[in-house]
Amino acid sequence: MSTTFQLDTSTSRANPTPAPMKRLTVPRIRARKKDGVTEQPLVMLTAYTARQAQLLDAHCDMLLVGDSLGQVIYGLPSTIPVTLEMMANHGAAVVRGSYHSVVVVDMPFGSYESSPEQAFESAAYLLKQTGAAAVKLEGGEAMAPTVEFLNSRGIPVMGHVGLTPQAVNVLGGYMARGRSDAEADKIVTDAVALEKAGAFAIVIEGVVEPIAIAATEAVSCPTIGIGASARCDGQVLVTEDMLGMFERVPRFVKKYDDIAGMIEKTVATYAEEVRDRSFPSDEQTYQPKS
């Protein structure tokens, strides 16, 4: 079965095809960190739809099709129920809506943990179905053989250490990690193991700042912080969180706007105009030709 997707331009009627722009690549992202330093931090946000990708693409280096879509899009209680099919459908939409950013797709819980072979089958499926450039998986030293297996077979991998939401049942919640010496040592060890296995970048989530800095300094690939430190090599947030779509967000989120409030205000105005019959007006109504 063949899959058709558009890699280089956006063709949606919501955003006509832009001037051609060469998409960033995984090696270019990896090369942004030289001699342990990333002069210009990498910008990453989540995206789940084509239109969202269109709006974010020009401003980002990477777009993450996160399994957070389980909560943000589907209203699920966690990321655990998310399926490969969900990730493939949303990943394909984001690739179609972007032409500049590297698109990374999360591998959902249960799709890669049992063996490197299972991980390859799942990752290959995601890349074939979406046209994305890379996958992301959670876990540190224990997942290093899987990362090496995928990388050696042509699948770029972004790692994820610290607070790993797919392991929430083991961790006992979404608390910050790295407060104990043992936890701190493990986070740095995990990051180093992933880098040695070939990860081109590593997300560091929900980690106390000194440990996030230590992990960043310990690896030669870029680190992407979320609830970590400004001294990571880049940052990622869930787009809906930073736009103010939800009332409750993690402590590490900065709300840059109040989109939820804007939507509620606009919808209230629409509802009022419908009820008082001021919408549609003559401007929105078709009349017979004279």
XYZ file of C-alpha atoms in Angstrom:
290
model
C 0.000 0.000 0.000
C 1.441 3.350 -1.021
C 1.172 6.563 0.947
C 1.156 10.008 -0.627
C 2.293 13.053 1.298
C 3.664 16.494 0.496
C 7.077 17.136 2.004
C 8.132 20.587 0.883
C 5.113 22.834 0.528
C 1.762 23.526 2.100
C -1.211 23.038 -0.198
C -4.095 23.718 2.172
C -6.629 26.313 1.059
C -6.141 27.862 4.494
C -2.581 28.718 3.590
C -1.649 28.762 -0.122
C 1.625 27.229 -1.193
C 4.443 29.452 0.110
C 7.642 30.295 -1.639
C 9.822 27.181 -1.685
C 11.892 26.739 1.452
C 14.224 23.843 2.099
C 13.173 21.858 5.142
C 15.634 21.573 8.010
C 17.192 18.150 8.496
C 18.132 16.004 11.476
C 21.899 16.441 10.824
C 21.461 20.221 10.767
C 19.632 20.099 14.097
C 22.375 17.910 15.553
C 25.066 20.255 14.224
C 23.587 23.261 16.019
C 25.544 22.159 19.097
C 29.264 22.522 18.502
C 31.953 21.896 21.094
C 29.270 21.663 23.761
C 27.688 25.005 22.875
C 24.479 25.925 21.042
C 24.725 29.618 20.208
C 21.085 29.971 19.139
C 18.689 27.791 21.170
C 16.456 25.427 19.234
C 12.742 26.227 19.170
C 10.267 23.357 19.360
C 6.499 23.228 19.885
C 3.889 20.510 19.646
C 1.563 20.341 16.653
C -1.312 17.980 15.953
C -3.100 19.387 12.881
C -2.183 20.773 9.470
C -3.464 24.265 10.250
C -1.616 24.392 13.544
C 1.572 23.325 11.762
C 1.099 26.099 9.194
C 0.922 28.725 11.918
C 3.905 27.429 13.891
C 6.232 26.256 11.142
C 8.053 29.455 10.209
C 8.933 30.144 13.845
C 10.170 26.690 14.869
C 13.144 24.477 14.172
C 11.197 21.347 15.094
C 7.548 20.386 15.459
C 6.740 17.553 17.833
C 3.668 15.458 17.168
C 3.473 14.548 20.829
C 1.493 11.744 22.405
C 0.181 14.586 24.573
C -2.487 14.722 21.857
C -4.198 12.024 23.902
C -5.028 14.605 26.547
C -5.087 17.763 24.421
C -7.116 16.471 21.459
C -8.925 13.376 22.716
C -9.536 14.274 26.364
C -7.849 11.119 27.647
C -6.604 11.011 31.259
C -3.001 10.271 30.218
C -0.846 9.412 27.228
C -1.089 5.671 27.926
C -4.121 4.918 25.662
C -2.649 6.667 22.594
C -2.223 4.357 19.581
C 0.150 4.168 16.626
C -2.774 4.960 14.325
C -3.514 8.187 16.210
C 0.120 9.252 15.950
C 0.272 8.371 12.250
C -2.864 10.325 11.364
C -1.824 13.462 13.206
C 1.804 13.153 12.098
C 0.770 13.065 8.441
C -1.368 16.169 8.928
C 1.516 18.081 10.520
C 3.922 17.116 7.727
C 1.381 18.307 5.143
C 1.006 21.606 6.973
C 4.726 22.349 7.298
C 7.640 22.946 4.959
C 10.445 24.211 7.171
C 10.595 22.430 10.529
C 11.894 18.953 11.272
C 8.817 16.928 12.239
C 9.314 14.438 15.076
C 6.601 11.915 15.992
C 6.241 10.375 19.448
C 6.190 6.603 19.678
C 3.240 5.761 21.917
C 3.299 3.544 24.985
C 3.512 -0.149 24.139
C 4.828 0.350 20.616
C 8.576 0.002 21.263
C 9.411 -1.286 24.740
C 9.375 -5.055 24.238
C 12.270 -5.301 21.761
C 14.331 -3.312 19.265
C 12.581 -5.258 16.514
C 9.158 -4.130 17.745
C 10.459 -0.568 17.922
C 11.751 -0.741 14.352
C 8.435 -2.025 13.049
C 6.535 0.748 14.833
C 8.967 3.488 13.878
C 9.095 2.408 10.242
C 5.296 2.450 10.149
C 5.192 5.990 11.541
C 7.777 7.366 9.124
C 6.172 5.653 6.124
C 2.685 6.858 6.996
C 3.629 10.431 7.880
C 6.751 11.478 5.995
C 8.183 12.754 9.297
C 11.946 12.930 9.802
C 12.338 11.234 13.175
C 10.677 9.531 16.111
C 10.912 10.202 19.835
C 10.846 7.578 22.560
C 10.959 7.760 26.337
C 13.485 6.049 28.584
C 17.177 6.258 29.263
C 19.923 3.674 29.575
C 17.492 0.763 29.238
C 16.370 2.060 25.837
C 19.884 2.754 24.524
C 20.137 -0.584 22.635
C 16.829 0.202 20.928
C 18.008 3.687 19.959
C 21.212 2.205 18.511
C 19.201 -0.451 16.643
C 16.921 2.160 15.078
C 19.672 4.632 14.296
C 21.789 1.975 12.568
C 18.794 1.158 10.363
C 18.160 4.681 9.170
C 15.646 5.921 11.749
C 16.702 9.085 13.602
C 15.717 9.055 17.267
C 15.136 11.811 19.788
C 15.482 10.632 23.383
C 13.487 11.676 26.451
C 14.717 11.529 30.067
C 13.675 12.807 33.471
C 9.926 12.957 33.910
C 8.651 10.458 31.355
C 4.832 10.669 31.174
C 4.410 7.156 29.769
C 5.933 5.841 33.023
C 3.589 7.878 35.226
C 2.207 4.744 36.888
C 5.698 3.675 37.936
C 6.840 7.167 38.896
C 3.702 7.777 40.942
C 2.817 11.114 39.390
C 4.159 14.095 37.483
C 6.545 15.444 40.145
C 9.890 16.986 39.221
C 12.744 14.516 39.024
C 16.372 14.713 40.146
C 15.884 15.845 43.729
C 17.746 12.861 45.209
C 21.373 12.013 44.441
C 20.377 8.651 42.985
C 17.751 10.202 40.716
C 20.120 12.946 39.620
C 22.881 10.491 38.747
C 20.436 8.333 36.793
C 19.192 11.251 34.676
C 22.727 12.211 33.627
C 23.648 8.562 33.030
C 20.510 8.079 30.945
C 21.270 11.120 28.791
C 24.851 10.007 28.161
C 23.706 6.482 27.244
C 21.176 7.806 24.734
C 23.724 10.101 23.115
C 26.250 7.277 22.792
C 23.524 5.131 21.228
C 23.008 7.743 18.512
C 20.170 9.985 19.684
C 20.372 13.253 17.715
C 18.711 15.230 20.524
C 17.322 14.554 23.997
C 14.268 16.028 25.708
C 14.850 16.720 29.417
C 11.487 17.039 31.150
C 10.555 18.063 34.679
C 14.100 17.997 36.061
C 15.564 20.291 38.718
C 17.734 22.896 37.039
C 21.229 21.861 38.221
C 20.687 18.328 36.928
C 19.293 19.577 33.607
C 22.425 21.687 33.229
C 24.670 18.756 34.170
C 22.971 16.501 31.618
C 23.244 19.191 28.942
C 26.943 19.601 29.607
C 27.504 15.826 29.639
C 26.270 15.209 26.087
C 27.401 16.524 22.722
C 23.930 16.385 21.142
C 21.365 19.141 21.791
C 19.081 18.909 24.808
C 15.538 20.252 24.657
C 14.166 21.432 27.971
C 10.596 21.344 29.204
C 10.404 22.222 32.858
C 14.195 22.023 33.040
C 16.538 24.984 32.442
C 17.067 27.899 30.078
C 20.589 26.523 29.696
C 19.313 23.518 27.784
C 20.098 23.758 24.070
C 16.461 24.405 23.198
C 12.943 24.452 24.596
C 9.627 22.728 23.876
C 6.126 23.321 25.228
C 2.687 21.967 24.465
C 1.339 24.678 22.180
C -2.141 24.698 23.700
C -0.618 25.234 27.148
C 1.507 28.232 26.172
C -1.383 29.768 24.203
C -3.650 29.647 27.242
C -6.137 27.090 25.939
C -6.361 25.397 29.336
C -6.958 26.842 32.789
C -4.695 24.317 34.529
C -1.158 23.862 33.223
C 2.102 22.561 34.719
C 4.132 25.024 36.780
C 6.844 25.235 34.129
C 4.446 26.590 31.464
C 4.394 30.292 30.674
C 1.039 31.355 29.234
C 1.837 33.740 26.407
C -1.800 34.525 25.671
C -5.394 33.746 26.651
C -6.726 32.055 23.531
C -9.419 30.255 25.543
C -10.742 33.605 26.732
C -10.705 34.997 23.203
C -12.612 32.001 21.872
C -15.230 32.193 24.616
C -15.734 35.921 24.020
C -16.033 35.459 20.257
C -18.448 32.534 20.555
C -20.580 34.485 23.029
C -20.837 37.330 20.512
C -21.793 34.903 17.753
C -24.449 33.250 19.921
C -25.924 36.647 20.822
C -26.101 37.718 17.172
C -27.744 34.454 16.140
C -30.350 34.800 18.858
C -31.165 38.429 18.054
C -31.123 37.634 14.297
C -28.441 40.213 13.499
C -26.407 37.375 11.959
C -26.429 36.643 9.116
C -26.733 40.180 7.811
C -27.158 41.240 4.184
C -23.376 40.944 3.744
C -23.494 37.212 4.507
C -26.720 36.442 2.604
C -27.161 35.498 -1.052
C -29.816 37.524 -2.908
C -31.507 36.808 -6.265
C -29.815 38.376 -9.258
C -31.717 41.362 -10.552
